[in-house]
Amino acid sequence: MSLGADAACGALKHSSEPTATSNETMRESHKEYADDNEKGIHIINIKAIEDIAYVQSDGMLLNSLGADRDTGCKHGLFFGDGQRKVDYILAFTYKKSSGSRTPHKKNHNSNSVHSLHSPKDDHHLPGGGADLEAMEAEPKMDYHEDDKRFRREEYEGNLIETGLELERDEETKLHGVGFVKIHAPWNVLCREAEFMKLKMPTKKVYHINQTPDLMQKLSSFIQKICEPIQPKVAGLRPQTVKHLSYPFSREKQHLFDMSDKDSFFDSKTRSSIVYEILKRTTCTKAKYSMGITSLLANGVYSAAYPLHDGDYDSEAEANDRKLLCDEWASYSAFYKFQPIDLVRKYFGEKIGLYFAWLGVYTQMLIPASVVGIIVFLYGCATVDENIPSMEMCDTRYNITMCPLCDRTCNYWKMSSACGTARASHLFDNPATVFFSVFMALWAATFMEHWKRRQMRLNYRWDLTGFEEEEDHPRAEYEAKVLQKSLKKEYRNKEKQQHVPEDNPNKWKQRVKTAMAGVKLTEKEKLTWRDRFPAYLTNMVGIIFMIGVTFAIVFGVIIYRISTAAALAMSSNPNTRANVRVTVTATAVIINLVVILILDEVYGAIARWLTQLEVPKTDKTFEERLIFKAFLLKFVNAYTPIFYVAFFKGRIVGRPGDYYYIFQSFRMEECAPGGCLMELCIQLSIIMLGKQLIQNNLFEIGIPKMKKLIRYLKSKRQSYKDHEEHLKKKQRYEEDHNLEPFAGLTPEYMEMIIQFGFVTLFVASFPLAPLFALLNNIIEIRLDAKKFITELRRPVAVRAKDIGIWYNIIRGVGKLAVIINAFVISFTSDFIPRLVYLYMYSPDGTMHGFVNHTLSYFNVSDFKPGNEPTQPVDFGYKVEVCRYKDYREPAWSLNKYDINKDYWAVLAARLAFVIVFQNLVMFMSDFVDWIIPDIPKDISEQIHREKVLVVEVFLKEEQGKLQMLETWKERERKKGENCKSPRLSRSQRGSSASMYCHRADV
C-alpha cells in the first residue's frame, strides 16, 4: 500500500515539472481571456460560460491519488511528491453534482492547446462530462458560482506567475470543500525576504559580553534555583554567543548561514512571506483589483491559513506544536515559566509579545498580592482594637437611628450594624492608604519593567531597528475609493457629453484599462468629507451606548430602592433583618449579568462603527476598534462601581427633607460603617464573575461548542459519501475544522479591564491582586491551549511592541492615582477620623468619633405620612433619632443646616486629594526616570552589532579589492609572457598561444 502511494507521489512529482509548451498554453489562455474582457465581456453576464475552455498552468497540480495518498505524502504537510512543504492553504467551497461521480482529473502531460470542449478540461466545468451529451446531462451551476470559479482560476494563475507552486485537492473528506496548497520555492523566499527586509543570521558569530563576576554568580545561582520551573525546551540557557543578523540580500547570500537551507526559513517565516504575496497579488477580471482579503470577503475563498506543524496529541511525531502543548499549554505546567522563544518561533513576534507581556504582568502581581494579603491581615488583626467599631457594637450607647425608608421602615439600634462595621475595618484602615501608594508605584514599576523586558526580546528576536511599513489598503477601503472614483468618472462623462472629443479613442482606452484591472483608485483617497457621516454616526452611537449604560445603572438603583421598601414590609423578621444584604447581593448579580451581555453587544457595535469609518489599513482599523471597544467596555464595567464609590449616600437629603426619584422612591443611603464595604462587595463579585464566567467559561465553552458543531456537521456530510468517510483526514482538513484566529484584541481587552480592577479601586479591595494572580495563572494556560488546540495557526506578524495597549495601560495607571485619592478621601472614613483626631478629640483618641459624625433629628419634624407606621418595641417612646451627617441639631436656631464640621472635613478631603495625587505622580515619574528603558548590557550589545556589521562589510570589500588586484597582476604577467622574445619562434608561438588562451579564459 505504501509503495503504491510513494509511486503515486513520485508520479505527481514528475508531472509537476513545467514544460515550455504548457507555459505557452497558459499565457495564450490568459491573453485570450483578457482580450475577451477588453471587448466588454463581464464574467457575470456571460450566458454560456460552460462552453469556455480555461487552461490551467502546469504549476497547478490536481490530485489524482486515491485514499492511500496520505501515507506517502505525510498527511497533507507536503505536496503530492512528498518533498515540497505546504506553506499556505486556500480553502473554497464548490457545489458537487447530484450524482455520486467525482469530477474528472486534468491531464497535465498534454502539450497541445485544448479545444473549446476538450474532455481534458472538463474538471473546471460544472458537469465535467466526456462529451457534449454528458455535459448537458449534468446539472449546471449558477452563474455566481461560475464567477467565483473563474476568479479563483485567474487569481491562482497570477500566483503562479509570482513564482509560487500550487496543488489543488478537491477529493477531501470535507463535503463540498476544496483546497489549494501553496509552496514557496527557494528563489521566491529569497526574493520576498529581501523585499520584506527580514533580518537573517549571518555566518559571523560573536560572544555576548558577560556581566561582572558577582552578577554572573548571582545569575547562575538564581538559574539553578529556578531550574525545576523551567520548561523542557531547547535554548533556555543564557546565550554566550550569537549570530550577527542582517537584512537578507540575494547579492550577499554568501554572508548568511545557509548550512541548512531547509531550516533557514522556518515555517512561520515561510507562511508570512506567502501571505505577503497573497495580499499583493490581485484578481482583476471584475473591473477592479481584488486581493486575498477581498476574495475572502466576497466568498471566492472560504478560508486562508497556514498549517500547524502536525498533531499535538500524537506520540509518533515530534514537532513544535506537540512540544508547546506538553510544556506550555498544559495545566500541569502552571508553575513553570513560558517558553517565549518557542512561542515566537511558532506564532510570530506579535503573539509572542502578548504572552511575554502577560507573563510579566502575572509575575508582577506576586509582590502586589503579598502586600495586599498583609494589608488584609493587618485589618483582621486590629479589628478588635478599632475604637469606632467597638463603639458601634457597644449596646450601652443605646443610639437610636432614623428609619431607612418612609412609612414601612422602623427605628433601629446602631448596635444591630455591628457586623457591617467590623467588616468595614478589614478594608477601611490606615494600611489601605499605604497600599494605594504602593500600587501606584507598582504600576509605574510594572510599566518600566515591561519596557526593559521588551527591549531584551527585541534584541534577542532581531527586531532592533525594525520599523513597521504602511500596510496594504483594506478591501473595504479600496471598494469605497473605487465607488468614489467611478462616480467621479460618471460625472465627468456627463459633463463632457456635449463637448466633442479631440481623441475619440481616449474614453475607449480608459474603459479598456479599467476592464483589464488597472486601478482607477491610485489618485483617489477618502477625505474627511467622505467620512463625516461615519464620524457623526460614531459620535452619536457612542454617546447613545454610554446613555444606555447609565440608564441600566439607574434602573438597578430603582430596583434596589423599591426592593428594599418591599422587603421592609415583610412579616418575616429574618427577611426584615437582612434587607440590606439581600438587596446588595441581588443588585450586584443583576449588574454582573448586564455587564456580561453588554460586553458582547458593545464589542459588535464597536466593530460596526469602525467599519463605517472605512480605515485605510488593518493597523488603523485595529487601533480605532480598540479605542471604541475599550471606551464602551470601560464604561460598562465600572459605571456601577463608580456609583457606589462616589454617588451613593451623597445625594440623600435628611430626615424630613429627603430627595425622591419620581416623587416616590427615596434615594438610598450608605450603611452605618460607610459605603466602602458595599464597594468592596460590588467590586469583588463583578471582578470574580467576569473572570470566571466571561474569561474562562466562555473561552473554554464557546470554542468547544463551535468545534463540536462543525465536527457533527462534517460527520453528517461524510456519511453521505462512504468513500470519503473512509479516508484519513489531511492536516489541512483538520485545521479547516478549527476556529479562525480573530486577533489579540479580546485577549488584551480582558487583561486591561482586569488591570483596572486591580489598580483603580484597590483602596477598597486589597485582595484584588491576589484574585487577579490566581486567574492569570489559569488564563495563560487557557490561552495557550486555545492557540494550540482550538484555533487555526495565525499568520506570523512582526511587531516590536504591544502597540496602543501600552498607552491604554499607562492611562489607566495615571487614572488609578486620581480615583484612589478620591476613594480614600470621600468614600472611606479615613479623613473624617484624622480631622476628629487632631481637631475635636478631647483626649487625643478616637473615643467619641461615632457620636461626632451623627446628627440629631426630632421625630415630630417628619412630614405627614412619612413617619414609621409600625409600633416600636424599644420600651420607650422615640423622640429623637440620629442620622449620619454634619448638621445642626434640632434645638439649634439654624436647625438641620450644614455645620462648620462639614466644611472642615470637606477642606481636608480636597487637600488630601491634591497632596496625594501630586505626591504619588511625582514618585511614579521619579521611578520612570530613574529606571532606564533600555538595559545597559542590551544597549552595549546593539552598539557592538552595528560595529561588527561595518567590519564584516569592510572585510568583504577589502577581499573583493584584493581579488581584483590579484587578478589584474596575473593578467599583467600573462600579457608579458605572451610578448617575451627569449623563446624560439616555435616555442614562442606555442607558449604564447597557451598563455594567451589562459588569459582569454
PDB file of N, CA, C and O in Angstrom, residues 601-650:
ATOM      1  N   VAL A 601     -22.406  42.827  23.257  1.00  0.00           N
ATOM      2  CA  VAL A 601     -23.114  43.765  22.368  1.00  0.00           C
ATOM      3  C   VAL A 601     -22.206  44.923  21.988  1.00  0.00           C
ATOM      4  O   VAL A 601     -22.117  45.314  20.810  1.00  0.00           O
ATOM      5  N   TYR A 602     -21.502  45.489  22.972  1.00  0.00           N
ATOM      6  CA  TYR A 602     -20.641  46.643  22.701  1.00  0.00           C
ATOM      7  C   TYR A 602     -19.467  46.262  21.804  1.00  0.00           C
ATOM      8  O   TYR A 602     -18.993  47.079  21.012  1.00  0.00           O
ATOM      9  N   GLY A 603     -18.962  45.029  21.942  1.00  0.00           N
ATOM     10  CA  GLY A 603     -17.898  44.595  21.040  1.00  0.00           C
ATOM     11  C   GLY A 603     -18.349  44.586  19.593  1.00  0.00           C
ATOM     12  O   GLY A 603     -17.632  45.051  18.692  1.00  0.00           O
ATOM     13  N   ALA A 604     -19.566  44.064  19.340  1.00  0.00           N
ATOM     14  CA  ALA A 604     -20.100  44.046  17.977  1.00  0.00           C
ATOM     15  C   ALA A 604     -20.388  45.459  17.476  1.00  0.00           C
ATOM     16  O   ALA A 604     -20.116  45.786  16.310  1.00  0.00           O
ATOM     17  N   ILE A 605     -20.927  46.318  18.344  1.00  0.00           N
ATOM     18  CA  ILE A 605     -21.232  47.696  17.930  1.00  0.00           C
ATOM     19  C   ILE A 605     -19.947  48.464  17.629  1.00  0.00           C
ATOM     20  O   ILE A 605     -19.882  49.235  16.660  1.00  0.00           O
ATOM     21  N   ALA A 606     -18.912  48.265  18.444  1.00  0.00           N
ATOM     22  CA  ALA A 606     -17.639  48.949  18.191  1.00  0.00           C
ATOM     23  C   ALA A 606     -17.067  48.550  16.836  1.00  0.00           C
ATOM     24  O   ALA A 606     -16.537  49.384  16.090  1.00  0.00           O
ATOM     25  N   ARG A 607     -17.143  47.269  16.494  1.00  0.00           N
ATOM     26  CA  ARG A 607     -16.657  46.804  15.188  1.00  0.00           C
ATOM     27  C   ARG A 607     -17.482  47.421  14.056  1.00  0.00           C
ATOM     28  O   ARG A 607     -16.942  47.843  13.037  1.00  0.00           O
ATOM     29  N   TRP A 608     -18.803  47.464  14.238  1.00  0.00           N
ATOM     30  CA  TRP A 608     -19.666  48.047  13.200  1.00  0.00           C
ATOM     31  C   TRP A 608     -19.364  49.535  13.010  1.00  0.00           C
ATOM     32  O   TRP A 608     -19.280  50.024  11.869  1.00  0.00           O
ATOM     33  N   LEU A 609     -19.190  50.261  14.106  1.00  0.00           N
ATOM     34  CA  LEU A 609     -18.886  51.690  14.000  1.00  0.00           C
ATOM     35  C   LEU A 609     -17.530  51.913  13.332  1.00  0.00           C
ATOM     36  O   LEU A 609     -17.359  52.862  12.550  1.00  0.00           O
ATOM     37  N   THR A 610     -16.576  51.055  13.624  1.00  0.00           N
ATOM     38  CA  THR A 610     -15.259  51.187  12.994  1.00  0.00           C
ATOM     39  C   THR A 610     -15.336  50.883  11.504  1.00  0.00           C
ATOM     40  O   THR A 610     -14.666  51.541  10.693  1.00  0.00           O
ATOM     41  N   GLN A 611     -16.142  49.901  11.134  1.00  0.00           N
ATOM     42  CA  GLN A 611     -16.294  49.592   9.713  1.00  0.00           C
ATOM     43  C   GLN A 611     -16.934  50.744   8.951  1.00  0.00           C
ATOM     44  O   GLN A 611     -16.636  50.951   7.765  1.00  0.00           O
ATOM     45  N   LEU A 612     -17.791  51.514   9.613  1.00  0.00           N
ATOM     46  CA  LEU A 612     -18.398  52.669   8.944  1.00  0.00           C
ATOM     47  C   LEU A 612     -17.355  53.712   8.578  1.00  0.00           C
ATOM     48  O   LEU A 612     -17.505  54.411   7.574  1.00  0.00           O
ATOM     49  N   GLU A 613     -16.305  53.831   9.396  1.00  0.00           N
ATOM     50  CA  GLU A 613     -15.264  54.820   9.125  1.00  0.00           C
ATOM     51  C   GLU A 613     -14.400  54.446   7.926  1.00  0.00           C
ATOM     52  O   GLU A 613     -13.727  55.310   7.366  1.00  0.00           O
ATOM     53  N   VAL A 614     -14.371  53.177   7.550  1.00  0.00           N
ATOM     54  CA  VAL A 614     -13.556  52.648   6.448  1.00  0.00           C
ATOM     55  C   VAL A 614     -12.095  53.068   6.624  1.00  0.00           C
ATOM     56  O   VAL A 614     -11.548  53.836   5.814  1.00  0.00           O
ATOM     57  N   PRO A 615     -11.410  52.610   7.690  1.00  0.00           N
ATOM     58  CA  PRO A 615      -9.978  52.911   7.831  1.00  0.00           C
ATOM     59  C   PRO A 615      -9.180  52.309   6.674  1.00  0.00           C
ATOM     60  O   PRO A 615      -9.574  51.297   6.086  1.00  0.00           O
ATOM     61  N   LYS A 616      -8.051  52.919   6.382  1.00  0.00           N
ATOM     62  CA  LYS A 616      -7.293  52.513   5.196  1.00  0.00           C
ATOM     63  C   LYS A 616      -6.568  51.190   5.402  1.00  0.00           C
ATOM     64  O   LYS A 616      -6.607  50.312   4.541  1.00  0.00           O
ATOM     65  N   THR A 617      -5.883  51.044   6.516  1.00  0.00           N
ATOM     66  CA  THR A 617      -5.061  49.851   6.741  1.00  0.00           C
ATOM     67  C   THR A 617      -5.596  49.050   7.920  1.00  0.00           C
ATOM     68  O   THR A 617      -6.413  49.536   8.714  1.00  0.00           O
ATOM     69  N   ASP A 618      -5.117  47.833   8.023  1.00  0.00           N
ATOM     70  CA  ASP A 618      -5.529  46.969   9.124  1.00  0.00           C
ATOM     71  C   ASP A 618      -5.061  47.523  10.467  1.00  0.00           C
ATOM     72  O   ASP A 618      -5.765  47.380  11.479  1.00  0.00           O
ATOM     73  N   LYS A 619      -3.890  48.140  10.504  1.00  0.00           N
ATOM     74  CA  LYS A 619      -3.389  48.698  11.753  1.00  0.00           C
ATOM     75  C   LYS A 619      -4.279  49.839  12.236  1.00  0.00           C
ATOM     76  O   LYS A 619      -4.631  49.918  13.424  1.00  0.00           O
ATOM     77  N   THR A 620      -4.669  50.736  11.315  1.00  0.00           N
ATOM     78  CA  THR A 620      -5.560  51.831  11.687  1.00  0.00           C
ATOM     79  C   THR A 620      -6.910  51.301  12.136  1.00  0.00           C
ATOM     80  O   THR A 620      -7.495  51.789  13.114  1.00  0.00           O
ATOM     81  N   PHE A 621      -7.402  50.295  11.433  1.00  0.00           N
ATOM     82  CA  PHE A 621      -8.685  49.689  11.809  1.00  0.00           C
ATOM     83  C   PHE A 621      -8.602  49.111  13.220  1.00  0.00           C
ATOM     84  O   PHE A 621      -9.502  49.317  14.038  1.00  0.00           O
ATOM     85  N   GLU A 622      -7.521  48.398  13.514  1.00  0.00           N
ATOM     86  CA  GLU A 622      -7.374  47.770  14.826  1.00  0.00           C
ATOM     87  C   GLU A 622      -7.287  48.816  15.929  1.00  0.00           C
ATOM     88  O   GLU A 622      -7.901  48.666  16.986  1.00  0.00           O
ATOM     89  N   GLU A 623      -6.538  49.896  15.706  1.00  0.00           N
ATOM     90  CA  GLU A 623      -6.390  50.926  16.733  1.00  0.00           C
ATOM     91  C   GLU A 623      -7.721  51.616  17.019  1.00  0.00           C
ATOM     92  O   GLU A 623      -8.066  51.868  18.184  1.00  0.00           O
ATOM     93  N   ARG A 624      -8.479  51.936  15.967  1.00  0.00           N
ATOM     94  CA  ARG A 624      -9.775  52.591  16.188  1.00  0.00           C
ATOM     95  C   ARG A 624     -10.767  51.646  16.844  1.00  0.00           C
ATOM     96  O   ARG A 624     -11.560  52.066  17.700  1.00  0.00           O
ATOM     97  N   LEU A 625     -10.735  50.385  16.457  1.00  0.00           N
ATOM     98  CA  LEU A 625     -11.614  49.400  17.087  1.00  0.00           C
ATOM     99  C   LEU A 625     -11.273  49.247  18.564  1.00  0.00           C
ATOM    100  O   LEU A 625     -12.179  49.189  19.419  1.00  0.00           O
ATOM    101  N   ILE A 626      -9.989  49.188  18.886  1.00  0.00           N
ATOM    102  CA  ILE A 626      -9.569  49.043  20.283  1.00  0.00           C
ATOM    103  C   ILE A 626     -10.040  50.226  21.117  1.00  0.00           C
ATOM    104  O   ILE A 626     -10.552  50.058  22.232  1.00  0.00           O
ATOM    105  N   PHE A 627      -9.889  51.422  20.574  1.00  0.00           N
ATOM    106  CA  PHE A 627     -10.288  52.621  21.328  1.00  0.00           C
ATOM    107  C   PHE A 627     -11.785  52.611  21.623  1.00  0.00           C
ATOM    108  O   PHE A 627     -12.207  52.848  22.763  1.00  0.00           O
ATOM    109  N   LYS A 628     -12.591  52.317  20.615  1.00  0.00           N
ATOM    110  CA  LYS A 628     -14.049  52.326  20.823  1.00  0.00           C
ATOM    111  C   LYS A 628     -14.472  51.208  21.761  1.00  0.00           C
ATOM    112  O   LYS A 628     -15.279  51.420  22.676  1.00  0.00           O
ATOM    113  N   ALA A 629     -13.943  50.003  21.533  1.00  0.00           N
ATOM    114  CA  ALA A 629     -14.329  48.870  22.376  1.00  0.00           C
ATOM    115  C   ALA A 629     -13.912  49.109  23.826  1.00  0.00           C
ATOM    116  O   ALA A 629     -14.670  48.814  24.762  1.00  0.00           O
ATOM    117  N   PHE A 630     -12.704  49.642  24.028  1.00  0.00           N
ATOM    118  CA  PHE A 630     -12.241  49.890  25.396  1.00  0.00           C
ATOM    119  C   PHE A 630     -13.097  50.955  26.063  1.00  0.00           C
ATOM    120  O   PHE A 630     -13.461  50.809  27.248  1.00  0.00           O
ATOM    121  N   LEU A 631     -13.437  52.021  25.344  1.00  0.00           N
ATOM    122  CA  LEU A 631     -14.251  53.084  25.940  1.00  0.00           C
ATOM    123  C   LEU A 631     -15.607  52.541  26.373  1.00  0.00           C
ATOM    124  O   LEU A 631     -16.056  52.780  27.515  1.00  0.00           O
ATOM    125  N   LEU A 632     -16.274  51.792  25.497  1.00  0.00           N
ATOM    126  CA  LEU A 632     -17.604  51.270  25.826  1.00  0.00           C
ATOM    127  C   LEU A 632     -17.533  50.230  26.946  1.00  0.00           C
ATOM    128  O   LEU A 632     -18.360  50.245  27.874  1.00  0.00           O
ATOM    129  N   LYS A 633     -16.554  49.336  26.885  1.00  0.00           N
ATOM    130  CA  LYS A 633     -16.461  48.286  27.908  1.00  0.00           C
ATOM    131  C   LYS A 633     -15.985  48.843  29.245  1.00  0.00           C
ATOM    132  O   LYS A 633     -16.363  48.328  30.309  1.00  0.00           O
ATOM    133  N   PHE A 634     -15.167  49.876  29.201  1.00  0.00           N
ATOM    134  CA  PHE A 634     -14.735  50.525  30.439  1.00  0.00           C
ATOM    135  C   PHE A 634     -15.934  51.144  31.148  1.00  0.00           C
ATOM    136  O   PHE A 634     -16.125  50.957  32.359  1.00  0.00           O
ATOM    137  N   VAL A 635     -16.746  51.883  30.404  1.00  0.00           N
ATOM    138  CA  VAL A 635     -17.940  52.497  30.992  1.00  0.00           C
ATOM    139  C   VAL A 635     -18.893  51.422  31.487  1.00  0.00           C
ATOM    140  O   VAL A 635     -19.489  51.543  32.570  1.00  0.00           O
ATOM    141  N   ASN A 636     -19.050  50.362  30.720  1.00  0.00           N
ATOM    142  CA  ASN A 636     -19.967  49.291  31.095  1.00  0.00           C
ATOM    143  C   ASN A 636     -19.531  48.592  32.382  1.00  0.00           C
ATOM    144  O   ASN A 636     -20.364  48.297  33.253  1.00  0.00           O
ATOM    145  N   ALA A 637     -18.228  48.330  32.516  1.00  0.00           N
ATOM    146  CA  ALA A 637     -17.740  47.570  33.671  1.00  0.00           C
ATOM    147  C   ALA A 637     -17.668  48.403  34.940  1.00  0.00           C
ATOM    148  O   ALA A 637     -17.907  47.884  36.043  1.00  0.00           O
ATOM    149  N   TYR A 638     -17.354  49.696  34.809  1.00  0.00           N
ATOM    150  CA  TYR A 638     -17.042  50.483  36.009  1.00  0.00           C
ATOM    151  C   TYR A 638     -18.131  51.461  36.420  1.00  0.00           C
ATOM    152  O   TYR A 638     -18.040  52.032  37.512  1.00  0.00           O
ATOM    153  N   THR A 639     -19.171  51.658  35.601  1.00  0.00           N
ATOM    154  CA  THR A 639     -20.223  52.603  35.990  1.00  0.00           C
ATOM    155  C   THR A 639     -20.921  52.196  37.283  1.00  0.00           C
ATOM    156  O   THR A 639     -21.117  53.043  38.172  1.00  0.00           O
ATOM    157  N   PRO A 640     -21.340  50.923  37.481  1.00  0.00           N
ATOM    158  CA  PRO A 640     -21.949  50.565  38.777  1.00  0.00           C
ATOM    159  C   PRO A 640     -21.010  50.774  39.949  1.00  0.00           C
ATOM    160  O   PRO A 640     -21.449  51.168  41.043  1.00  0.00           O
ATOM    161  N   ILE A 641     -19.721  50.541  39.729  1.00  0.00           N
ATOM    162  CA  ILE A 641     -18.758  50.712  40.817  1.00  0.00           C
ATOM    163  C   ILE A 641     -18.558  52.194  41.115  1.00  0.00           C
ATOM    164  O   ILE A 641     -18.447  52.595  42.291  1.00  0.00           O
ATOM    165  N   PHE A 642     -18.525  53.014  40.080  1.00  0.00           N
ATOM    166  CA  PHE A 642     -18.400  54.457  40.296  1.00  0.00           C
ATOM    167  C   PHE A 642     -19.603  54.993  41.069  1.00  0.00           C
ATOM    168  O   PHE A 642     -19.468  55.889  41.907  1.00  0.00           O
ATOM    169  N   TYR A 643     -20.784  54.461  40.788  1.00  0.00           N
ATOM    170  CA  TYR A 643     -21.982  54.934  41.504  1.00  0.00           C
ATOM    171  C   TYR A 643     -21.859  54.654  42.999  1.00  0.00           C
ATOM    172  O   TYR A 643     -22.105  55.527  43.838  1.00  0.00           O
ATOM    173  N   VAL A 644     -21.477  53.416  43.348  1.00  0.00           N
ATOM    174  CA  VAL A 644     -21.366  53.072  44.766  1.00  0.00           C
ATOM    175  C   VAL A 644     -20.250  53.866  45.425  1.00  0.00           C
ATOM    176  O   VAL A 644     -20.375  54.305  46.575  1.00  0.00           O
ATOM    177  N   ALA A 645     -19.156  54.093  44.695  1.00  0.00           N
ATOM    178  CA  ALA A 645     -17.988  54.753  45.305  1.00  0.00           C
ATOM    179  C   ALA A 645     -18.210  56.240  45.527  1.00  0.00           C
ATOM    180  O   ALA A 645     -17.775  56.777  46.563  1.00  0.00           O
ATOM    181  N   PHE A 646     -18.860  56.909  44.592  1.00  0.00           N
ATOM    182  CA  PHE A 646     -18.858  58.373  44.644  1.00  0.00           C
ATOM    183  C   PHE A 646     -20.240  59.017  44.695  1.00  0.00           C
ATOM    184  O   PHE A 646     -20.329  60.226  44.946  1.00  0.00           O
ATOM    185  N   PHE A 647     -21.309  58.268  44.463  1.00  0.00           N
ATOM    186  CA  PHE A 647     -22.623  58.909  44.397  1.00  0.00           C
ATOM    187  C   PHE A 647     -23.608  58.360  45.431  1.00  0.00           C
ATOM    188  O   PHE A 647     -24.462  59.106  45.902  1.00  0.00           O
ATOM    189  N   LYS A 648     -23.499  57.093  45.761  1.00  0.00           N
ATOM    190  CA  LYS A 648     -24.449  56.535  46.723  1.00  0.00           C
ATOM    191  C   LYS A 648     -24.246  57.177  48.097  1.00  0.00           C
ATOM    192  O   LYS A 648     -23.123  57.254  48.601  1.00  0.00           O
ATOM    193  N   GLY A 649     -25.340  57.621  48.693  1.00  0.00           N
ATOM    194  CA  GLY A 649     -25.286  58.249  50.003  1.00  0.00           C
ATOM    195  C   GLY A 649     -24.904  59.709  49.980  1.00  0.00           C
ATOM    196  O   GLY A 649     -24.904  60.357  51.032  1.00  0.00           O
ATOM    197  N   ARG A 650     -24.553  60.246  48.798  1.00  0.00           N
ATOM    198  CA  ARG A 650     -24.168  61.664  48.721  1.00  0.00           C
ATOM    199  C   ARG A 650     -25.379  62.545  48.448  1.00  0.00           C
ATOM    200  O   ARG A 650     -25.435  63.688  48.908  1.00  0.00           O
TER     201      ARG A 650
END
